[in-house]
XYZ file of C-alpha atoms in Angstrom:
387
model
C 120.760 100.608 113.599
C 119.868 97.885 115.580
C 118.374 94.661 113.850
C 118.420 92.591 116.949
C 115.275 91.753 119.388
C 114.767 93.024 122.330
C 115.736 91.268 125.700
C 111.819 90.840 126.788
C 111.141 90.176 123.065
C 113.701 87.364 123.205
C 112.473 86.195 126.473
C 109.294 86.184 124.973
C 110.228 84.394 121.852
C 111.963 81.557 124.054
C 108.749 81.035 126.099
C 106.609 80.656 123.196
C 109.453 78.010 121.505
C 109.436 75.957 124.944
C 105.498 75.991 124.876
C 105.209 74.809 121.616
C 107.757 72.320 122.079
C 105.507 70.809 124.947
C 101.857 71.393 123.926
C 102.044 70.739 119.544
C 105.112 69.211 118.432
C 105.618 68.736 114.776
C 103.998 65.145 114.804
C 101.042 66.181 116.876
C 100.734 69.371 114.352
C 100.742 66.317 111.509
C 98.033 64.292 113.708
C 95.731 67.515 114.326
C 96.373 68.065 110.226
C 94.898 64.993 108.913
C 91.348 65.826 110.843
C 90.163 67.780 107.662
C 86.716 69.142 109.166
C 87.186 68.975 112.994
C 88.462 72.408 113.921
C 91.050 72.271 116.556
C 89.364 73.898 119.721
C 91.384 72.182 121.979
C 94.960 74.009 121.073
C 92.687 76.621 120.662
C 92.173 76.675 124.851
C 95.805 75.742 124.944
C 96.674 79.006 123.625
C 94.376 81.274 125.479
C 95.342 79.158 128.880
C 98.949 80.332 127.562
C 97.545 84.154 127.052
C 98.306 84.252 122.916
C 95.446 85.886 122.617
C 95.753 88.662 124.272
C 99.052 89.735 122.670
C 98.971 93.073 121.353
C 95.359 93.930 123.391
C 96.209 96.989 125.957
C 95.995 96.077 129.714
C 93.352 98.079 130.255
C 90.933 95.727 127.993
C 92.213 92.768 129.445
C 95.022 92.253 127.197
C 98.499 91.516 128.099
C 99.727 94.421 126.016
C 102.401 94.370 123.233
C 102.855 95.618 119.270
C 102.580 94.084 116.038
C 105.874 92.953 116.266
C 104.657 90.626 119.484
C 102.521 89.117 116.998
C 105.012 88.655 115.037
C 107.279 86.849 117.329
C 104.612 84.960 118.471
C 102.655 83.305 115.194
C 106.221 82.908 113.792
C 107.094 80.393 116.433
C 103.851 78.873 116.370
C 103.999 78.230 112.651
C 107.798 76.765 112.981
C 105.728 74.058 114.238
C 101.945 74.124 113.433
C 102.527 75.338 109.818
C 99.217 76.851 108.475
C 97.447 75.690 111.679
C 99.032 78.025 113.590
C 96.340 80.703 111.744
C 93.963 79.844 114.257
C 95.812 82.357 116.469
C 96.213 85.008 114.001
C 92.877 85.446 112.297
C 91.758 86.154 115.928
C 94.207 88.500 116.338
C 93.823 90.904 113.074
C 90.188 90.360 112.358
C 89.031 90.478 115.765
C 91.476 92.258 117.961
C 92.830 94.350 116.038
C 89.645 95.127 113.931
C 87.625 96.261 116.828
C 91.479 98.066 118.781
C 91.553 100.306 115.591
C 88.492 101.015 114.790
C 85.792 100.073 117.888
C 83.836 102.403 119.890
C 84.912 102.603 123.437
C 81.299 100.538 124.144
C 82.291 97.855 121.818
C 86.162 97.720 123.050
C 85.103 97.031 126.861
C 82.402 95.196 125.043
C 84.681 92.308 122.985
C 88.319 93.070 123.782
C 88.282 91.124 127.049
C 86.669 87.983 125.855
C 89.196 87.883 122.807
C 92.172 88.335 125.435
C 90.581 84.888 127.534
C 89.843 83.011 124.017
C 85.889 83.274 125.381
C 85.418 84.907 121.267
C 86.199 83.554 117.520
C 85.821 85.887 115.015
C 86.399 85.186 111.112
C 86.943 87.485 108.231
C 83.810 88.113 105.554
C 85.285 89.961 102.996
C 86.035 88.151 99.801
C 82.861 87.236 97.161
C 82.803 84.511 94.764
C 82.559 86.364 91.647
C 85.887 88.717 92.657
C 88.462 86.930 94.995
C 91.223 90.010 95.023
C 88.614 92.591 93.463
C 86.659 92.771 97.138
C 85.306 96.394 95.584
C 84.513 95.604 92.263
C 82.315 92.428 92.696
C 80.952 93.559 95.939
C 77.521 92.422 95.649
C 76.297 91.574 99.141
C 74.113 94.878 100.647
C 72.901 95.960 103.696
C 69.855 98.154 103.466
C 68.856 100.421 106.772
C 66.044 99.424 108.707
C 64.901 100.525 112.266
C 67.284 100.073 114.927
C 69.824 98.493 112.982
C 70.542 96.940 109.164
C 69.268 93.981 106.654
C 72.014 92.293 104.863
C 71.699 89.710 101.736
C 74.873 88.050 99.878
C 77.454 85.519 99.411
C 80.977 85.526 100.862
C 83.693 82.551 100.171
C 87.178 81.587 101.744
C 85.788 82.638 105.389
C 88.788 81.528 107.413
C 87.043 79.543 110.695
C 83.477 81.155 110.027
C 82.019 77.975 110.823
C 83.158 78.178 114.436
C 83.132 81.716 114.545
C 81.087 83.980 116.948
C 81.072 86.985 114.766
C 81.667 87.639 111.404
C 83.778 90.665 110.590
C 81.512 91.478 106.907
C 81.973 94.144 104.528
C 78.528 94.723 102.682
C 77.308 97.995 100.427
C 75.661 100.711 102.287
C 74.464 103.380 99.081
C 73.571 102.006 95.746
C 75.294 104.348 93.891
C 78.476 105.795 95.433
C 80.418 108.073 93.360
C 82.987 106.123 94.256
C 83.566 102.091 94.588
C 85.532 102.884 97.896
C 82.732 105.158 99.380
C 79.518 103.507 100.677
C 81.136 100.072 101.975
C 80.331 99.052 105.715
C 81.897 96.910 108.351
C 79.756 94.718 111.089
C 80.576 92.529 113.747
C 77.370 89.761 112.611
C 77.184 87.249 114.707
C 76.856 83.795 113.137
C 73.932 82.401 114.927
C 72.017 84.541 113.888
C 68.951 83.448 112.159
C 69.457 83.803 107.782
C 73.412 82.886 108.154
C 74.453 79.740 106.231
C 78.536 78.457 106.597
C 79.858 75.470 104.726
C 82.968 74.376 104.632
C 85.038 74.065 101.466
C 87.867 70.821 101.190
C 90.912 72.549 100.261
C 94.585 71.278 99.321
C 96.158 72.461 102.636
C 95.676 74.094 106.155
C 92.458 71.581 106.597
C 91.312 71.514 110.251
C 91.439 75.308 110.087
C 88.285 75.621 108.278
C 87.772 77.429 105.330
C 84.136 78.412 104.225
C 80.643 80.127 102.319
C 78.829 82.122 104.033
C 75.352 82.851 102.782
C 73.603 85.842 104.415
C 69.352 85.720 104.161
C 67.442 88.635 105.604
C 70.242 88.520 107.998
C 69.576 91.573 110.883
C 72.603 93.011 112.726
C 71.796 95.804 115.366
C 73.007 99.121 115.088
C 75.751 98.576 118.127
C 77.395 96.121 116.161
C 78.415 98.302 113.284
C 82.057 98.871 113.330
C 83.262 102.577 112.478
C 81.505 105.047 110.850
C 79.158 103.444 108.027
C 80.065 103.835 104.388
C 83.866 104.685 105.547
C 84.862 101.278 105.947
C 87.471 100.655 102.960
C 89.598 103.597 104.340
C 89.536 101.154 107.813
C 90.354 98.423 105.961
C 93.695 99.335 104.590
C 95.285 99.204 108.405
C 93.498 96.130 109.661
C 94.509 94.527 105.869
C 97.977 95.811 106.460
C 98.471 93.881 109.423
C 96.535 90.999 108.045
C 99.585 91.183 105.842
C 102.172 91.584 108.039
C 100.510 88.469 110.589
C 100.224 86.549 107.296
C 104.303 86.485 106.540
C 105.283 86.282 109.981
C 103.643 82.975 109.231
C 105.202 82.333 106.285
C 108.281 82.994 107.985
C 107.717 80.316 110.442
C 106.935 77.881 108.270
C 110.135 78.640 106.377
C 111.691 78.284 109.141
C 110.024 74.798 110.051
C 111.501 73.743 106.519
C 115.152 74.966 107.167
C 114.783 72.794 110.031
C 113.665 69.538 108.403
C 115.808 69.947 105.896
C 118.923 70.510 107.663
C 118.205 67.565 109.451
C 117.560 64.858 106.762
C 120.534 66.562 104.982
C 122.868 65.568 108.173
C 121.624 61.931 109.000
C 121.160 60.553 105.610
C 123.082 58.413 103.829
C 123.714 57.899 100.389
C 126.417 56.707 97.989
C 128.701 56.474 101.068
C 128.396 59.907 102.181
C 126.067 61.859 103.958
C 123.370 63.706 101.626
C 124.173 67.629 103.076
C 127.659 66.696 101.072
C 126.045 67.130 97.994
C 126.692 70.380 95.924
C 123.302 70.680 94.619
C 121.532 70.387 97.945
C 124.050 72.649 99.717
C 122.694 75.146 97.211
C 119.211 74.241 97.782
C 120.233 74.538 101.257
C 121.862 77.827 101.019
C 118.899 79.416 99.137
C 116.625 78.811 101.907
C 118.857 80.402 104.341
C 118.582 83.593 102.106
C 114.907 83.848 101.167
C 114.595 82.971 105.571
C 116.720 86.441 106.207
C 115.275 88.258 103.551
C 111.942 87.453 104.699
C 112.616 88.084 107.908
C 114.353 91.871 107.614
C 111.488 92.723 105.295
C 108.720 91.324 108.247
C 110.388 92.849 111.171
C 110.581 96.107 109.457
C 106.992 96.400 108.426
C 105.554 95.241 111.725
C 107.871 97.960 113.476
C 106.728 100.311 111.229
C 102.857 99.535 111.703
C 103.565 100.085 115.348
C 105.511 103.164 115.399
C 102.085 104.401 112.940
C 103.985 104.777 110.087
C 103.294 104.132 106.575
C 103.441 100.395 105.803
C 101.479 98.908 103.160
C 104.210 98.970 100.694
C 106.489 97.144 103.389
C 103.538 94.805 104.233
C 103.178 93.732 100.432
C 106.715 93.085 100.142
C 106.938 90.842 103.220
C 104.165 88.880 102.177
C 105.323 88.437 98.673
C 109.348 87.577 99.748
C 107.812 85.397 102.664
C 105.090 83.875 100.584
C 107.597 82.702 98.027
C 110.059 81.740 99.722
C 108.547 79.483 102.285
C 106.347 77.753 99.252
C 110.271 77.382 97.241
C 111.957 75.929 99.531
C 109.190 73.644 101.069
C 109.082 72.406 97.568
C 113.008 71.963 97.273
C 112.617 70.497 100.899
C 110.233 67.430 99.322
C 113.142 66.969 96.475
C 115.508 66.834 99.495
C 113.695 64.183 100.628
C 113.260 62.051 97.576
C 110.439 59.922 97.360
C 110.021 60.261 100.989
C 109.547 63.914 100.489
C 106.370 62.812 99.070
C 104.742 61.120 101.552
C 102.485 62.051 103.970
C 104.087 60.794 107.078
C 107.006 63.801 106.719
C 106.577 67.167 107.251
C 107.949 69.136 104.487
C 104.488 67.969 102.146
C 102.729 69.498 104.547
C 104.795 72.657 104.903
C 104.727 72.816 101.338
C 100.381 72.946 101.067
C 100.094 74.938 103.959
C 102.550 77.688 102.281
C 100.904 77.304 98.938
C 97.694 79.150 100.499
C 99.472 82.364 101.105
C 101.204 82.658 97.748
C 97.127 83.110 96.175
C 95.335 84.800 99.244
C 93.817 86.977 100.663
C 95.867 88.654 98.069
C 97.045 87.600 94.873
C 101.073 88.239 94.807
C 100.441 89.349 91.269
C 98.370 91.842 92.601
C 100.352 92.693 95.707
C 102.993 93.872 93.360
C 100.453 95.782 91.578
C 100.167 98.019 94.681
C 103.728 98.240 95.058
C 104.370 100.124 91.693
C 101.487 102.108 92.073
C 103.045 103.067 95.435
C 105.720 103.696 94.370
C 104.470 105.990 91.743
C 103.413 104.446 88.837
C 99.986 105.018 86.950
C 96.951 102.570 88.130
C 97.631 98.949 86.337
C 94.857 97.086 84.143
Protein backbone atom coordinates (compact mmCIF):
# COMPACT_ATOMS: atom_id res chain seq x y z
CA UNK A 1 0.00 0.00 0.00
CA UNK A 2 1.32 3.43 -0.98
CA UNK A 3 0.02 6.38 1.05
CA UNK A 4 2.24 8.98 -0.59
CA UNK A 5 1.27 11.47 -3.29
CA UNK A 6 2.76 10.78 -6.69
CA UNK A 7 5.60 13.02 -7.87
CA UNK A 8 3.14 14.82 -10.13
CA UNK A 9 0.63 15.34 -7.32
CA UNK A 10 3.32 16.60 -4.95
CA UNK A 11 4.56 19.05 -7.59
CA UNK A 12 0.99 20.29 -8.04
CA UNK A 13 0.59 20.71 -4.27
CA UNK A 14 3.78 22.77 -4.07
CA UNK A 15 2.66 24.92 -7.01
CA UNK A 16 -0.63 25.69 -5.26
CA UNK A 17 1.18 26.42 -1.97
CA UNK A 18 3.43 28.92 -3.73
CA UNK A 19 0.45 30.57 -5.41
CA UNK A 20 -1.44 30.85 -2.13
CA UNK A 21 1.49 32.45 -0.32
CA UNK A 22 1.75 35.05 -3.08
CA UNK A 23 -1.89 35.76 -3.93
CA UNK A 24 -3.91 35.09 -0.80
CA UNK A 25 -1.86 34.66 2.39
CA UNK A 26 -3.69 34.54 5.70
CA UNK A 27 -3.50 38.31 6.19
CA UNK A 28 -5.31 38.89 2.89
CA UNK A 29 -7.92 36.28 3.80
CA UNK A 30 -8.57 38.04 7.09
CA UNK A 31 -9.19 41.33 5.28
CA UNK A 32 -11.45 39.70 2.69
CA UNK A 33 -13.47 38.05 5.42
CA UNK A 34 -14.35 41.42 6.97
CA UNK A 35 -16.35 42.38 3.86
CA UNK A 36 -19.41 40.35 4.70
CA UNK A 37 -21.59 41.02 1.67
CA UNK A 38 -18.85 41.62 -0.92
CA UNK A 39 -18.18 38.52 -3.00
CA UNK A 40 -14.42 38.14 -3.76
CA UNK A 41 -14.70 38.39 -7.54
CA UNK A 42 -11.03 39.35 -7.90
CA UNK A 43 -9.90 36.23 -6.05
CA UNK A 44 -12.19 34.05 -8.16
CA UNK A 45 -10.62 35.61 -11.28
CA UNK A 46 -7.09 34.96 -9.98
CA UNK A 47 -8.01 31.32 -9.49
CA UNK A 48 -9.15 31.26 -13.10
CA UNK A 49 -5.85 32.76 -14.29
CA UNK A 50 -4.00 30.07 -12.36
CA UNK A 51 -6.09 27.39 -14.10
CA UNK A 52 -7.67 26.10 -10.90
CA UNK A 53 -11.24 26.07 -12.21
CA UNK A 54 -10.16 23.61 -14.89
CA UNK A 55 -8.96 20.99 -12.39
CA UNK A 56 -10.80 17.65 -12.80
CA UNK A 57 -12.46 18.80 -16.03
CA UNK A 58 -11.49 16.69 -19.05
CA UNK A 59 -9.10 18.33 -21.48
CA UNK A 60 -11.51 17.77 -24.37
CA UNK A 61 -13.88 20.23 -22.64
CA UNK A 62 -11.24 22.87 -21.99
CA UNK A 63 -10.09 21.65 -18.59
CA UNK A 64 -6.67 20.58 -17.39
CA UNK A 65 -7.67 17.05 -16.46
CA UNK A 66 -7.12 15.39 -13.13
CA UNK A 67 -9.35 13.51 -10.73
CA UNK A 68 -11.15 13.93 -7.43
CA UNK A 69 -7.75 13.49 -5.76
CA UNK A 70 -6.51 16.62 -7.48
CA UNK A 71 -9.62 18.45 -6.25
CA UNK A 72 -8.70 17.44 -2.70
CA UNK A 73 -5.08 18.55 -3.03
CA UNK A 74 -6.13 21.92 -4.43
CA UNK A 75 -8.83 22.91 -1.96
CA UNK A 76 -6.82 21.68 1.02
CA UNK A 77 -4.00 24.05 0.10
CA UNK A 78 -6.43 26.90 -0.58
CA UNK A 79 -8.27 26.43 2.73
CA UNK A 80 -5.06 26.33 4.77
CA UNK A 81 -4.93 30.09 4.21
CA UNK A 82 -8.39 31.09 2.98
CA UNK A 83 -10.46 28.95 5.32
CA UNK A 84 -14.10 28.96 4.22
CA UNK A 85 -13.44 31.47 1.44
CA UNK A 86 -11.93 28.55 -0.49
CA UNK A 87 -15.51 27.40 -1.06
CA UNK A 88 -15.79 29.86 -3.96
CA UNK A 89 -13.71 27.29 -5.80
CA UNK A 90 -15.42 24.26 -4.24
CA UNK A 91 -19.02 25.17 -5.02
CA UNK A 92 -18.22 25.69 -8.69
CA UNK A 93 -16.25 22.46 -8.80
CA UNK A 94 -19.06 20.13 -7.74
CA UNK A 95 -22.26 22.09 -8.46
CA UNK A 96 -20.98 23.06 -11.90
CA UNK A 97 -18.07 21.03 -13.23
CA UNK A 98 -18.84 17.65 -11.67
CA UNK A 99 -22.63 17.85 -11.93
CA UNK A 100 -22.52 18.70 -15.63
CA UNK A 101 -19.56 16.36 -16.13
CA UNK A 102 -21.32 13.43 -14.49
CA UNK A 103 -24.81 13.84 -15.97
CA UNK A 104 -24.83 16.44 -18.72
CA UNK A 105 -25.52 15.65 -22.34
CA UNK A 106 -22.69 16.04 -24.79
CA UNK A 107 -24.19 19.37 -25.86
CA UNK A 108 -24.40 20.56 -22.23
CA UNK A 109 -20.81 19.54 -21.55
CA UNK A 110 -19.55 21.49 -24.54
CA UNK A 111 -21.76 24.42 -23.64
CA UNK A 112 -20.85 24.74 -19.96
CA UNK A 113 -17.57 23.02 -19.10
CA UNK A 114 -15.20 25.25 -21.10
CA UNK A 115 -16.70 28.36 -19.50
CA UNK A 116 -16.47 26.80 -16.03
CA UNK A 117 -12.82 25.87 -16.66
CA UNK A 118 -12.03 29.44 -17.73
CA UNK A 119 -13.84 30.96 -14.76
CA UNK A 120 -16.43 32.67 -16.95
CA UNK A 121 -19.42 30.89 -15.40
CA UNK A 122 -20.38 30.47 -11.75
CA UNK A 123 -22.78 27.88 -10.35
CA UNK A 124 -24.70 27.68 -7.09
CA UNK A 125 -26.46 24.68 -5.55
CA UNK A 126 -30.15 25.13 -4.71
CA UNK A 127 -31.36 21.96 -3.04
CA UNK A 128 -32.25 22.80 0.57
CA UNK A 129 -35.66 24.17 1.53
CA UNK A 130 -36.55 26.27 4.60
CA UNK A 131 -38.61 23.56 6.32
CA UNK A 132 -36.26 20.67 5.77
CA UNK A 133 -32.53 21.16 6.06
CA UNK A 134 -30.97 17.74 5.49
CA UNK A 135 -34.38 16.19 4.71
CA UNK A 136 -34.26 17.25 1.06
CA UNK A 137 -36.99 14.95 -0.20
CA UNK A 138 -39.28 14.83 2.81
CA UNK A 139 -40.17 18.52 2.62
CA UNK A 140 -39.54 19.21 -1.07
CA UNK A 141 -42.19 21.75 -2.04
CA UNK A 142 -40.54 23.41 -5.03
CA UNK A 143 -42.38 22.20 -8.12
CA UNK A 144 -41.70 22.20 -11.83
CA UNK A 145 -44.74 21.93 -14.09
CA UNK A 146 -44.51 20.92 -17.73
CA UNK A 147 -45.21 23.63 -20.28
CA UNK A 148 -44.53 24.06 -23.97
CA UNK A 149 -40.80 23.54 -24.64
CA UNK A 150 -39.92 23.59 -20.97
CA UNK A 151 -40.91 23.81 -17.32
CA UNK A 152 -42.34 26.42 -14.94
CA UNK A 153 -40.79 26.37 -11.47
CA UNK A 154 -42.27 27.71 -8.24
CA UNK A 155 -40.88 27.44 -4.73
CA UNK A 156 -38.19 28.55 -2.32
CA UNK A 157 -34.65 27.43 -1.49
CA UNK A 158 -32.29 28.36 1.33
CA UNK A 159 -28.56 28.18 2.04
CA UNK A 160 -27.80 28.47 -1.65
CA UNK A 161 -24.11 29.36 -1.65
CA UNK A 162 -23.12 32.21 -3.99
CA UNK A 163 -26.56 32.24 -5.63
CA UNK A 164 -26.49 36.06 -5.64
CA UNK A 165 -23.55 36.08 -8.08
CA UNK A 166 -24.08 32.76 -9.88
CA UNK A 167 -24.93 32.46 -13.54
CA UNK A 168 -26.81 29.19 -12.95
CA UNK A 169 -28.51 27.45 -10.03
CA UNK A 170 -28.32 23.67 -9.81
CA UNK A 171 -31.90 23.32 -8.59
CA UNK A 172 -33.95 20.34 -7.40
CA UNK A 173 -37.73 20.36 -7.99
CA UNK A 174 -40.55 17.86 -7.79
CA UNK A 175 -41.97 17.07 -11.23
CA UNK A 176 -44.51 14.40 -10.21
CA UNK A 177 -47.35 15.17 -7.78
CA UNK A 178 -47.86 11.74 -6.26
CA UNK A 179 -44.79 9.55 -6.84
CA UNK A 180 -44.76 5.96 -5.64
CA UNK A 181 -41.65 6.75 -3.61
CA UNK A 182 -40.35 10.15 -2.54
CA UNK A 183 -37.02 9.35 -4.22
CA UNK A 184 -38.80 9.37 -7.58
CA UNK A 185 -40.39 12.19 -9.50
CA UNK A 186 -37.65 14.79 -8.89
CA UNK A 187 -35.66 16.59 -11.56
CA UNK A 188 -32.50 18.71 -11.67
CA UNK A 189 -32.50 22.00 -13.55
CA UNK A 190 -29.79 24.46 -14.52
CA UNK A 191 -31.71 27.66 -13.82
CA UNK A 192 -30.22 30.93 -15.14
CA UNK A 193 -30.20 33.31 -12.18
CA UNK A 194 -31.22 36.26 -14.33
CA UNK A 195 -34.44 34.54 -15.41
CA UNK A 196 -37.56 36.61 -14.57
CA UNK A 197 -39.10 35.38 -11.33
CA UNK A 198 -35.80 34.48 -9.58
CA UNK A 199 -34.94 36.54 -6.49
CA UNK A 200 -31.94 36.04 -4.17
CA UNK A 201 -31.39 37.46 -0.69
CA UNK A 202 -28.17 37.05 1.29
CA UNK A 203 -28.30 35.61 4.82
CA UNK A 204 -26.10 37.25 7.51
CA UNK A 205 -24.14 34.48 9.21
CA UNK A 206 -21.43 33.55 11.69
CA UNK A 207 -18.67 32.50 9.30
CA UNK A 208 -17.77 32.26 5.61
CA UNK A 209 -19.11 35.78 5.48
CA UNK A 210 -18.20 37.08 2.04
CA UNK A 211 -18.83 33.81 0.19
CA UNK A 212 -22.56 34.54 0.40
CA UNK A 213 -25.39 32.19 1.36
CA UNK A 214 -28.83 33.00 0.05
CA UNK A 215 -32.53 32.46 0.15
CA UNK A 216 -33.84 31.93 -3.38
CA UNK A 217 -37.44 32.65 -4.37
CA UNK A 218 -38.88 31.26 -7.61
CA UNK A 219 -42.12 32.65 -8.98
CA UNK A 220 -43.26 31.16 -12.31
CA UNK A 221 -39.69 30.72 -13.52
CA UNK A 222 -39.52 29.26 -17.02
CA UNK A 223 -36.67 26.86 -17.78
CA UNK A 224 -36.31 25.36 -21.28
CA UNK A 225 -35.87 21.64 -21.88
CA UNK A 226 -32.20 22.01 -22.79
CA UNK A 227 -31.47 23.10 -19.21
CA UNK A 228 -32.80 19.91 -17.65
CA UNK A 229 -29.81 17.99 -16.26
CA UNK A 230 -30.04 14.26 -16.77
CA UNK A 231 -33.25 12.29 -16.98
CA UNK A 232 -36.44 13.93 -15.65
CA UNK A 233 -37.80 12.21 -12.57
CA UNK A 234 -34.47 10.58 -11.65
CA UNK A 235 -32.69 13.45 -9.92
CA UNK A 236 -32.22 11.81 -6.54
CA UNK A 237 -30.31 8.86 -7.96
CA UNK A 238 -28.09 11.26 -9.86
CA UNK A 239 -27.53 13.54 -6.88
CA UNK A 240 -25.97 10.81 -4.78
CA UNK A 241 -22.76 10.91 -6.79
CA UNK A 242 -22.70 14.72 -6.84
CA UNK A 243 -23.33 14.94 -3.09
CA UNK A 244 -20.57 12.42 -2.41
CA UNK A 245 -18.22 14.67 -4.35
CA UNK A 246 -19.46 17.67 -2.37
CA UNK A 247 -18.71 15.90 0.92
CA UNK A 248 -15.25 14.87 -0.26
CA UNK A 249 -14.38 18.40 -1.38
CA UNK A 250 -15.90 19.83 1.81
CA UNK A 251 -13.93 17.42 4.01
CA UNK A 252 -10.73 18.44 2.21
CA UNK A 253 -11.57 22.08 2.92
CA UNK A 254 -12.02 21.26 6.61
CA UNK A 255 -8.69 19.42 6.52
CA UNK A 256 -7.09 22.54 5.05
CA UNK A 257 -8.53 24.61 7.90
CA UNK A 258 -7.04 22.08 10.31
CA UNK A 259 -3.66 22.56 8.61
CA UNK A 260 -3.92 26.31 9.12
CA UNK A 261 -4.92 25.92 12.77
CA UNK A 262 -1.91 23.71 13.43
CA UNK A 263 0.44 26.21 11.82
CA UNK A 264 -0.93 29.09 13.89
CA UNK A 265 -0.91 27.09 17.11
CA UNK A 266 2.68 25.90 16.63
CA UNK A 267 3.92 29.40 15.86
CA UNK A 268 2.30 30.85 18.97
CA UNK A 269 3.45 27.99 21.21
CA UNK A 270 7.04 28.53 20.05
CA UNK A 271 7.02 32.34 20.27
CA UNK A 272 4.98 33.17 23.37
CA UNK A 273 6.81 33.52 26.71
CA UNK A 274 4.90 32.88 29.95
CA UNK A 275 6.19 32.49 33.49
CA UNK A 276 9.78 32.53 32.28
CA UNK A 277 9.44 29.81 29.68
CA UNK A 278 7.92 29.11 26.27
CA UNK A 279 4.18 28.49 26.14
CA UNK A 280 4.85 25.29 24.25
CA UNK A 281 6.53 23.79 27.32
CA UNK A 282 3.20 23.58 29.16
CA UNK A 283 2.17 19.94 29.14
CA UNK A 284 -1.57 20.49 28.72
CA UNK A 285 -0.95 22.64 25.63
CA UNK A 286 1.40 20.02 24.24
CA UNK A 287 -1.50 17.58 24.57
CA UNK A 288 -3.78 20.01 22.72
CA UNK A 289 -1.23 20.25 19.93
CA UNK A 290 -0.70 16.48 19.78
CA UNK A 291 -4.46 15.96 19.50
CA UNK A 292 -4.52 18.38 16.55
CA UNK A 293 -1.87 16.33 14.78
CA UNK A 294 -3.79 13.11 15.46
CA UNK A 295 -6.97 14.65 14.05
CA UNK A 296 -5.05 15.89 11.01
CA UNK A 297 -3.65 12.47 10.16
CA UNK A 298 -6.97 10.72 10.77
CA UNK A 299 -8.81 13.15 8.51
CA UNK A 300 -6.12 13.01 5.84
CA UNK A 301 -6.32 9.25 5.50
CA UNK A 302 -10.12 9.24 5.28
CA UNK A 303 -10.33 12.17 2.88
CA UNK A 304 -7.77 10.80 0.47
CA UNK A 305 -9.28 7.33 0.52
CA UNK A 306 -12.75 8.69 -0.24
CA UNK A 307 -11.39 10.80 -3.11
CA UNK A 308 -9.41 7.85 -4.48
CA UNK A 309 -12.46 5.61 -4.37
CA UNK A 310 -14.58 8.10 -6.28
CA UNK A 311 -11.81 8.63 -8.83
CA UNK A 312 -11.67 4.85 -9.33
CA UNK A 313 -15.44 4.56 -9.75
CA UNK A 314 -15.84 2.63 -6.50
CA UNK A 315 -18.64 3.02 -3.96
CA UNK A 316 -17.67 5.89 -1.67
CA UNK A 317 -20.81 7.05 0.13
CA UNK A 318 -19.82 5.69 3.52
CA UNK A 319 -16.25 6.89 3.09
CA UNK A 320 -17.32 10.41 2.07
CA UNK A 321 -19.54 10.69 5.15
CA UNK A 322 -16.80 9.40 7.43
CA UNK A 323 -14.32 11.87 5.97
CA UNK A 324 -16.74 14.75 6.38
CA UNK A 325 -17.42 13.91 10.03
CA UNK A 326 -13.81 13.38 11.07
CA UNK A 327 -12.41 16.37 9.18
CA UNK A 328 -15.10 18.85 10.25
CA UNK A 329 -15.15 17.80 13.90
CA UNK A 330 -11.36 17.71 14.00
CA UNK A 331 -11.15 21.22 12.55
CA UNK A 332 -13.72 22.67 14.96
CA UNK A 333 -12.15 21.08 18.03
CA UNK A 334 -8.64 22.09 16.96
CA UNK A 335 -9.68 25.70 16.31
CA UNK A 336 -11.48 25.85 19.66
CA UNK A 337 -8.36 24.56 21.40
CA UNK A 338 -6.34 27.00 19.31
CA UNK A 339 -8.37 29.89 20.70
CA UNK A 340 -7.62 28.53 24.18
CA UNK A 341 -3.90 28.42 23.37
CA UNK A 342 -4.00 32.06 22.28
CA UNK A 343 -5.81 33.04 25.48
CA UNK A 344 -7.41 36.48 25.34
CA UNK A 345 -5.96 37.17 21.91
CA UNK A 346 -7.76 34.13 20.58
CA UNK A 347 -10.99 36.07 21.05
CA UNK A 348 -9.71 39.05 19.06
CA UNK A 349 -10.91 39.45 15.48
CA UNK A 350 -7.40 40.36 14.36
CA UNK A 351 -6.19 36.78 14.82
CA UNK A 352 -6.66 33.90 12.41
CA UNK A 353 -7.81 31.28 14.90
CA UNK A 354 -11.28 32.72 15.47
CA UNK A 355 -11.80 32.91 11.69
CA UNK A 356 -10.89 29.26 11.31
CA UNK A 357 -13.29 28.30 14.11
CA UNK A 358 -16.22 30.23 12.64
CA UNK A 359 -15.67 28.83 9.15
CA UNK A 360 -15.13 25.24 10.30
CA UNK A 361 -18.23 25.28 12.49
CA UNK A 362 -20.49 25.36 9.43
CA UNK A 363 -19.24 22.01 8.19
CA UNK A 364 -20.48 20.16 11.26
CA UNK A 365 -24.06 21.17 10.46
CA UNK A 366 -24.20 21.42 6.69
CA UNK A 367 -25.05 20.54 4.08
CA UNK A 368 -25.75 17.29 5.92
CA UNK A 369 -25.53 17.44 9.70
CA UNK A 370 -22.94 15.10 11.15
CA UNK A 371 -25.67 13.38 13.16
CA UNK A 372 -27.48 12.56 9.92
CA UNK A 373 -24.22 11.48 8.32
CA UNK A 374 -23.75 9.02 11.17
CA UNK A 375 -27.24 7.66 10.54
CA UNK A 376 -26.32 7.14 6.89
CA UNK A 377 -23.12 5.31 7.82
CA UNK A 378 -24.99 2.98 10.16
CA UNK A 379 -27.62 2.26 7.50
CA UNK A 380 -25.00 1.59 4.83
CA UNK A 381 -23.32 -0.77 7.28
CA UNK A 382 -26.49 -2.86 7.52
CA UNK A 383 -28.55 -1.43 10.37
CA UNK A 384 -32.23 -0.60 9.78
CA UNK A 385 -33.15 2.97 8.80
CA UNK A 386 -33.21 5.21 11.87
CA UNK A 387 -36.20 7.26 12.97
